[in-house]
XYZ file of C-alpha atoms in Angstrom:
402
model
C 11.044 -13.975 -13.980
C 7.623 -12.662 -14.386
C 6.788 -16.014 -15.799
C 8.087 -18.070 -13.198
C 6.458 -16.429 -10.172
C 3.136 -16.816 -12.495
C 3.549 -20.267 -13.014
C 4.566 -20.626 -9.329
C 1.414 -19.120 -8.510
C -1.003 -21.059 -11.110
C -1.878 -23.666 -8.289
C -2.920 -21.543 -5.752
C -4.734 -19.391 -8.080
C -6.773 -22.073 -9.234
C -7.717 -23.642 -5.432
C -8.345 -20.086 -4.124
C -10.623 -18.750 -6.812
C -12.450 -22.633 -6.541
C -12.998 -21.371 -3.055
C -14.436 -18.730 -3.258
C -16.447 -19.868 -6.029
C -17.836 -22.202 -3.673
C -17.810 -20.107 -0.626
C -19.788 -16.797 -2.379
C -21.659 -18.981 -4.562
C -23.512 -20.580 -1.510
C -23.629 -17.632 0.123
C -25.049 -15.459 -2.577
C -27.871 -18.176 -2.606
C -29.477 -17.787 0.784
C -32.278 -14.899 -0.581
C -33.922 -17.533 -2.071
C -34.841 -19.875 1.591
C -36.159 -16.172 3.161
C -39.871 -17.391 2.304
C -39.509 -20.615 2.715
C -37.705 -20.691 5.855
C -39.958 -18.304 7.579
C -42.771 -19.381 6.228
C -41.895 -23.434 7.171
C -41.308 -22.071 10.538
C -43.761 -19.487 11.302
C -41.810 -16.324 11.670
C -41.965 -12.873 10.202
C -38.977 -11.669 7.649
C -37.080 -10.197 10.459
C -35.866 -13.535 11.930
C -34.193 -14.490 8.746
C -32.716 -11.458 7.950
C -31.601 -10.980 11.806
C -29.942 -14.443 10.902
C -27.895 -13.133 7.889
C -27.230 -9.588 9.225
C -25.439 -11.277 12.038
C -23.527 -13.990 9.800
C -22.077 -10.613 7.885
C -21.286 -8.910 10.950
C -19.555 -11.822 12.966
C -18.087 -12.714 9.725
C -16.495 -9.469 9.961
C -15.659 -8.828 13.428
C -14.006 -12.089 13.410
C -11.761 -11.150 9.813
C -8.973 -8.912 11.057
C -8.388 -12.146 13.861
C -8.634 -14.745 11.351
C -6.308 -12.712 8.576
C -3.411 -12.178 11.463
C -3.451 -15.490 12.037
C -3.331 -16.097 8.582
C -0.701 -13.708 8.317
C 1.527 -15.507 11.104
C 0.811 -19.582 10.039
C -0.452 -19.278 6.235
C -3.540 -19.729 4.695
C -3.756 -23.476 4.911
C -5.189 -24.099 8.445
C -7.212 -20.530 8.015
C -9.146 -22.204 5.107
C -9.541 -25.639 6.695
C -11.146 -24.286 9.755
C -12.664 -21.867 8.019
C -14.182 -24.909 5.601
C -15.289 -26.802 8.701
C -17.057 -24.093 10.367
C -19.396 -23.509 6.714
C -19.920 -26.868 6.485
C -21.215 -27.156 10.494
C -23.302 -24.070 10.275
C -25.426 -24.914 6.585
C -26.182 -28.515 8.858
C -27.645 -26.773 11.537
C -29.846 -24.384 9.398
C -31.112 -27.226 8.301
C -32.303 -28.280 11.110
C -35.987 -27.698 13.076
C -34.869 -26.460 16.281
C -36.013 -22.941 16.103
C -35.094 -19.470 15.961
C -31.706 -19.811 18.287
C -30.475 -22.691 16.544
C -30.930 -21.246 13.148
C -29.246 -17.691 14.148
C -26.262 -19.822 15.951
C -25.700 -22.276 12.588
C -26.170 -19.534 9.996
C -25.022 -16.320 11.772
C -22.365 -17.405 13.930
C -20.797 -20.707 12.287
C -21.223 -19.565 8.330
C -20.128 -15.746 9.401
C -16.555 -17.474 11.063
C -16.692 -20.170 8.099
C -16.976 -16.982 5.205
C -14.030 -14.950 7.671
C -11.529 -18.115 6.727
C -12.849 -18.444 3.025
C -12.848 -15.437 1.474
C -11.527 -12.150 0.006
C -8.882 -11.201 2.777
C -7.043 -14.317 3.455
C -7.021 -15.722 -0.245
C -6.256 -12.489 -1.954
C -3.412 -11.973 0.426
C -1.594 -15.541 0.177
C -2.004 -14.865 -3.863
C -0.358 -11.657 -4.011
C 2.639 -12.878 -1.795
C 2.797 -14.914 -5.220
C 2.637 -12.569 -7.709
C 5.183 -9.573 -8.934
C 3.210 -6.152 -7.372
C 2.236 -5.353 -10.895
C 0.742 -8.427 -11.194
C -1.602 -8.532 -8.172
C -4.438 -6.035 -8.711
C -4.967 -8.082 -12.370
C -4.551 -11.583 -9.747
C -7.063 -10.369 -7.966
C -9.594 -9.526 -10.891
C -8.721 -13.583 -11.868
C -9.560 -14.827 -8.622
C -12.537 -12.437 -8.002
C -14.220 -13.059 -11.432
C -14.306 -16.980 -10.753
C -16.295 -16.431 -7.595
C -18.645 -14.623 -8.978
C -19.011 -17.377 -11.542
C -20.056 -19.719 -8.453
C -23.051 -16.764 -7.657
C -24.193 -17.197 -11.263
C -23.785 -20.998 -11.299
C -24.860 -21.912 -7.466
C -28.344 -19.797 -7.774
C -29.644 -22.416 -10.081
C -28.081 -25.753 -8.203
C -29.447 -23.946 -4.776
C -32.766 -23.304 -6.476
C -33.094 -26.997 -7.927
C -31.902 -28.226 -4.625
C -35.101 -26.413 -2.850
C -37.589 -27.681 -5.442
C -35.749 -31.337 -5.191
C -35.352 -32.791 -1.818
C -37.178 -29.068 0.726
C -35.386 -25.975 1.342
C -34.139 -28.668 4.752
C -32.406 -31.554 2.260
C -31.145 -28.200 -0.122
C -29.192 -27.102 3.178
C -27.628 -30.590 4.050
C -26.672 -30.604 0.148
C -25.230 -27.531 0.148
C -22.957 -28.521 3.956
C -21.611 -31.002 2.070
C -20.354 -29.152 -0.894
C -18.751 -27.010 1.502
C -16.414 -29.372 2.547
C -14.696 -29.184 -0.757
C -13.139 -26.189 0.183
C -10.823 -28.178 2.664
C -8.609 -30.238 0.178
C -8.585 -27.049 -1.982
C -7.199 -25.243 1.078
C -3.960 -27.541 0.697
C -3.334 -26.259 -2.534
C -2.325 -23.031 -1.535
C 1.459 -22.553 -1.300
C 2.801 -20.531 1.531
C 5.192 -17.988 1.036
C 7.035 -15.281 3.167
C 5.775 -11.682 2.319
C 7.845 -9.544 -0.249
C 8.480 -6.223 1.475
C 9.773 -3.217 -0.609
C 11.052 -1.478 2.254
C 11.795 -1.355 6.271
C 8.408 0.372 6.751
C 6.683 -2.538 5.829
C 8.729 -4.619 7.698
C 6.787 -4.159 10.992
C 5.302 -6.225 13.852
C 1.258 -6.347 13.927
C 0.588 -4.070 16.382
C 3.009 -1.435 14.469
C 1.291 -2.119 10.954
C -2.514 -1.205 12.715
C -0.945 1.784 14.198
C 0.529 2.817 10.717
C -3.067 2.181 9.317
C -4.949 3.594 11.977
C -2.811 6.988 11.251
C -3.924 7.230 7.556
C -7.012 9.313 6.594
C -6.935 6.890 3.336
C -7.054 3.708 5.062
C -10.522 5.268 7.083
C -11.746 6.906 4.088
C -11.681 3.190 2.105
C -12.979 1.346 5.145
C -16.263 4.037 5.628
C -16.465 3.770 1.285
C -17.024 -0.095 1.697
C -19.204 0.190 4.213
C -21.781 1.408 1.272
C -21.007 -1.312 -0.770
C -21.577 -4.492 2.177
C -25.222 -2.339 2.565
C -26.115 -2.586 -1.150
C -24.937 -6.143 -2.056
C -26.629 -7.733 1.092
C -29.588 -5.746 1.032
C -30.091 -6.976 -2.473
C -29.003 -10.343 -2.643
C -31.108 -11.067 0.600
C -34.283 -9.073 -0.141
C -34.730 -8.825 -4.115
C -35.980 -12.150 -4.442
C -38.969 -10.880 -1.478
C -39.200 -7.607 -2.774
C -40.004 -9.167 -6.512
C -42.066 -11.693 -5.374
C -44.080 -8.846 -3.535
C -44.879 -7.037 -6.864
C -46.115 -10.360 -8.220
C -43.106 -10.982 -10.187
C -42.851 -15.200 -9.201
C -39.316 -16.504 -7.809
C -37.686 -17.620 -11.371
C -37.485 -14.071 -11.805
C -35.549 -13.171 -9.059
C -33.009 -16.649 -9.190
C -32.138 -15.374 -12.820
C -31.730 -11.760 -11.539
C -29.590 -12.832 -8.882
C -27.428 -15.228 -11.522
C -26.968 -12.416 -13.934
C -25.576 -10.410 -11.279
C -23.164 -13.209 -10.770
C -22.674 -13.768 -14.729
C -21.802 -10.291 -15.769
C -19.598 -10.010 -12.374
C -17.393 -12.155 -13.772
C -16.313 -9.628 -16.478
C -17.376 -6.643 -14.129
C -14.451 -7.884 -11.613
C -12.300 -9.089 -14.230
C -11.854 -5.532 -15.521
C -11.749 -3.743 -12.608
C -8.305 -5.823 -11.460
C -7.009 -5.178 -15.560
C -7.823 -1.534 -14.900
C -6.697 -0.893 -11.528
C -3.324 -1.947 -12.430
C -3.631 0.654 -15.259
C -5.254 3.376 -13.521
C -6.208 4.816 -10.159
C -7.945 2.430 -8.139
C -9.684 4.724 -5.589
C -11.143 6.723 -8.729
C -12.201 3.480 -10.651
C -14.246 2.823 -7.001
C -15.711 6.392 -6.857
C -17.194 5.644 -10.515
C -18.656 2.493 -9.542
C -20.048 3.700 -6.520
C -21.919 6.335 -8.153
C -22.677 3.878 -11.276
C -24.534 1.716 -8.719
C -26.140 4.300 -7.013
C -27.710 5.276 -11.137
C -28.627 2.083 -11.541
C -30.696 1.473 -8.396
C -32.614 4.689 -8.894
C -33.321 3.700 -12.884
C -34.866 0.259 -11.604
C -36.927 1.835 -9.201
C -38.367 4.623 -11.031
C -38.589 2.811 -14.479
C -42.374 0.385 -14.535
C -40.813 -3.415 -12.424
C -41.361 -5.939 -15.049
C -39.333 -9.290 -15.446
C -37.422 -7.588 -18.089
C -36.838 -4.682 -16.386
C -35.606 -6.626 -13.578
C -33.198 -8.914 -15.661
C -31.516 -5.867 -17.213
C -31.274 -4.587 -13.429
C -29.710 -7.865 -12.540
C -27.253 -8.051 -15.900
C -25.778 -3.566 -14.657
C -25.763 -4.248 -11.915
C -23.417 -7.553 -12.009
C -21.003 -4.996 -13.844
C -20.607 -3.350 -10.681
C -21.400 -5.828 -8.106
C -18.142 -6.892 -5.917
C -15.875 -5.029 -8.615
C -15.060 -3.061 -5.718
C -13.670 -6.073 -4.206
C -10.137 -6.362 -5.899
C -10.052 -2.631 -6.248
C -10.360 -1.913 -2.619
C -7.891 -5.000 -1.462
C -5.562 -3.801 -3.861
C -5.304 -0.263 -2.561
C -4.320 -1.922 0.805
C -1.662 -3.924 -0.856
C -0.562 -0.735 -2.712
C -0.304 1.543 0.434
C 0.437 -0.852 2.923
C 2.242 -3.835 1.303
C 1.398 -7.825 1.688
C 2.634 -8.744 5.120
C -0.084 -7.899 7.171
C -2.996 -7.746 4.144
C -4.729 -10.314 5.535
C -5.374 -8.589 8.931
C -5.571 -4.693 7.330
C -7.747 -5.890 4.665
C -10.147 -7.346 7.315
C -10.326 -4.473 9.109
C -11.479 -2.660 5.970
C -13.527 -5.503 5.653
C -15.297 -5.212 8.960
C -16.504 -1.908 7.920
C -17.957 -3.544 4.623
C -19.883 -6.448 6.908
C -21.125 -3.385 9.140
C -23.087 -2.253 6.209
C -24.130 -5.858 5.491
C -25.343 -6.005 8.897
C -27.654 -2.932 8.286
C -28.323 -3.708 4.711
C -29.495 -7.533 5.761
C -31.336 -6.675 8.899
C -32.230 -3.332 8.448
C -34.183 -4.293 5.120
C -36.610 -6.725 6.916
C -37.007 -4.531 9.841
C -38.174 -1.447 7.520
C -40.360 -3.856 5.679
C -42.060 -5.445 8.896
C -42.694 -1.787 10.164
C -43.062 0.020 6.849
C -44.824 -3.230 4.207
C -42.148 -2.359 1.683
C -38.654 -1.697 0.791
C -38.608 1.999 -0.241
C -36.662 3.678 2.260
C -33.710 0.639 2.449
C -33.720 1.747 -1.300
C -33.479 5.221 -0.908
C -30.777 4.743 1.879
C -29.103 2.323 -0.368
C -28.936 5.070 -3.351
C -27.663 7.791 -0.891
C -24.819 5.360 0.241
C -23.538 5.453 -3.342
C -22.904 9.203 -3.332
C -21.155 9.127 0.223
C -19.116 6.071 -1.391
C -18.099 8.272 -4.101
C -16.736 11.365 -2.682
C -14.741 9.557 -0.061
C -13.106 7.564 -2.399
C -12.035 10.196 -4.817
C -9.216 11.659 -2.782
C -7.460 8.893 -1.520
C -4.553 8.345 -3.106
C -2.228 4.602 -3.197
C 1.109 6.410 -2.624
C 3.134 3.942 -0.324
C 3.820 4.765 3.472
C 7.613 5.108 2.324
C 6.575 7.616 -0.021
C 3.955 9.174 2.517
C 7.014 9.582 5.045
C 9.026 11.127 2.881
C 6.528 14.291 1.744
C 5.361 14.520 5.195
């Protein structure tokens, strides 16, 4: 049986992890058209990173919206949309038209684009596929092949810029986004398992039910650290290197290791949570990041120094990803994952928001990066303590100790 709903599945695992591959991968590229973007165009670092900020935050304002409707017509027209909207919004940073029409094409578009490709609304249609002890080790699968698409897209994206102008790298890149809408059709639709009548709920009864948990707010503040750190980084580390005289191969090969050694960082966080406790297995890597950020700052910045920052830190890097959609599908069940997932997400693209903008607003006021690092440390420690107690009883089970 176990077999069967795994080979049922294979399809859809394959065309959602290309997906995100595709979808992250482009997305974990944009640090490197900061300078020349605002440079091309005259404008100070705050512009750009006012541009991303926003794409993470409508991205996830828009998620819980796009995962109920997910939840209620399947993940097919989600994607398609979702492909269309990427595609639209990479064209029109492409274009000169100033300030407005960059922040519309890569915050608003690409954030609703990322809300219909990404973690919420594939993760959910795969684990309405898999046996519940399968999905948290699903997820890893899935979540590992994106970040194979930050490794592998930093160098295409890179090439791109030094090939045709960071302009004809854009129009590339719009087009390669529009692979993700034939991959969308590969995702089966199937009705939600439910394990018992408390899961069997409307919408508006499942956000109620989540909106009574201390867990559910507990995860959702936790991942707010970890939207902060990866933005923050991805968007700035490539400035903040290039600052300290360390040239812009550097930073593309930090930024792909991260990607490389994610792959086996969120591989083994899905093996392991379906071992252990997920919410512990995030308070560790919380607290592992928050180590690793101080030893990079303190230690004397080299290239080297910065490659084995990139190659720990991919060990940790959107691990929490599969760990922290999983505890949702443990507690909560798959019916409405795609909508309580991206409301957990929100909180995650609320401290992308800060980590993206907040980063070149400090640095235009400040002429460095220190205190986003420091706050970006402290995160890690908040991370960790509120994800140690929560705990991925069911709400049955919850009910019935109450």
């Amino acid at each position: 049986m176990a077999q069967s709903r795994w080979h049922g599945a294979g399809v859809a695992l394959i065309c959602g992890s290309l997906i995100l591959l595709i979808s992250l991968g482009v997305r974990h590229g944009f640090g490197l058209f900061l300078q020349p973007v605002s440079m091309a165009q005259g404008w100070g670092r705050e512009s750009f990173a006012f541009a991303m900020a926003l794409q993470n935050l409508v991205w996830g304002a828009s998620q819980p919206i796009t995962g109920m409707i997910a939840d209620r017509y399947g993940a097919k027209p989600v994607i398609a949309i979702g492909a269309l909207l990427y595609a639209a919004g990479l064209w029109m940073m492409s274009q000169v038209g100033g300030e407005t029409l960059f922040i519309l094409g890569a915050g608003v578009l690409i954030g609703l684009g990322l809300s219909g490709t990404t973690f919420p609304v594939i993760f959910a249609a795969i684990s309405r596929l898999v046996a519940p002890e399968q999905r948290s080790l699903a997820m890893g699968i899935t979540m590992a092949v994106g970040s194979f698409g930050q490794f592998a897209m930093l160098p295409i994206s890179l090439g791109l810029i030094v090939g045709f102008d960071w302009q004809g790298a854009l129009v590339a890149l719009s087009i390669l986004a529009l692979l993700m809408l034939p991959l969308g059709f590969g995702i089966r639709t199937a009705p939600a398992p439910v394990t018992s009548a408390v899961e069997d709920v409307s919408f508006v009864q499942a956000l109620r039910d989540a909106a009574g948990e201390r867990d559910f707010w507990l995860l959702s503040l936790g991942f707010f650290a970890c939207g902060f750190q990866v933005v923050f980084i991805a968007i700035h580390l490539p400035a903040y290197l290039a600052d300290e005289g360390i040239g812009g191969g550097v930073a593309t090969t930090v930024l792909a290791l991260i990607g490389l050694v994610n792959i086996a960082g969120a591989y083994f966080a899905g093996f392991w949570g379906g071992r252990y406790r997920k919410p512990m297995l995030l308070s560790w890597i919380y607290l592992a990041r928050g180590v690793v950020i101080a030893a990079f700052l303190f230690l004397p910045l080299s290239a080297w120094s910065a490659y084995l920052f990139g190659a720990v830190m991919g060990l940790f890097w959107l691990s929490t990803v599969p760990l922290t959609n999983g505890t949702v599908a443990s507690v909560f069940g798959v019916k409405h994952m795609s909508m309580l997932g991206g409301i957990v997400f929100f909180a995650h693209q609320l401290g992308s928001f800060a980590g993206g903008w907040m980063g070149g607003w400090l640095y235009d006021r400040t002429g460095n990066y220190d205190a986003a690092w420091g706050i970006a440390i402290g995160l890690s420690l908040i991370a960790a303590l509120l994800n140690w107690p929560i705990t991925e009883r069911t709400l049955a089970e919850r009910r019935a100790t109450a």
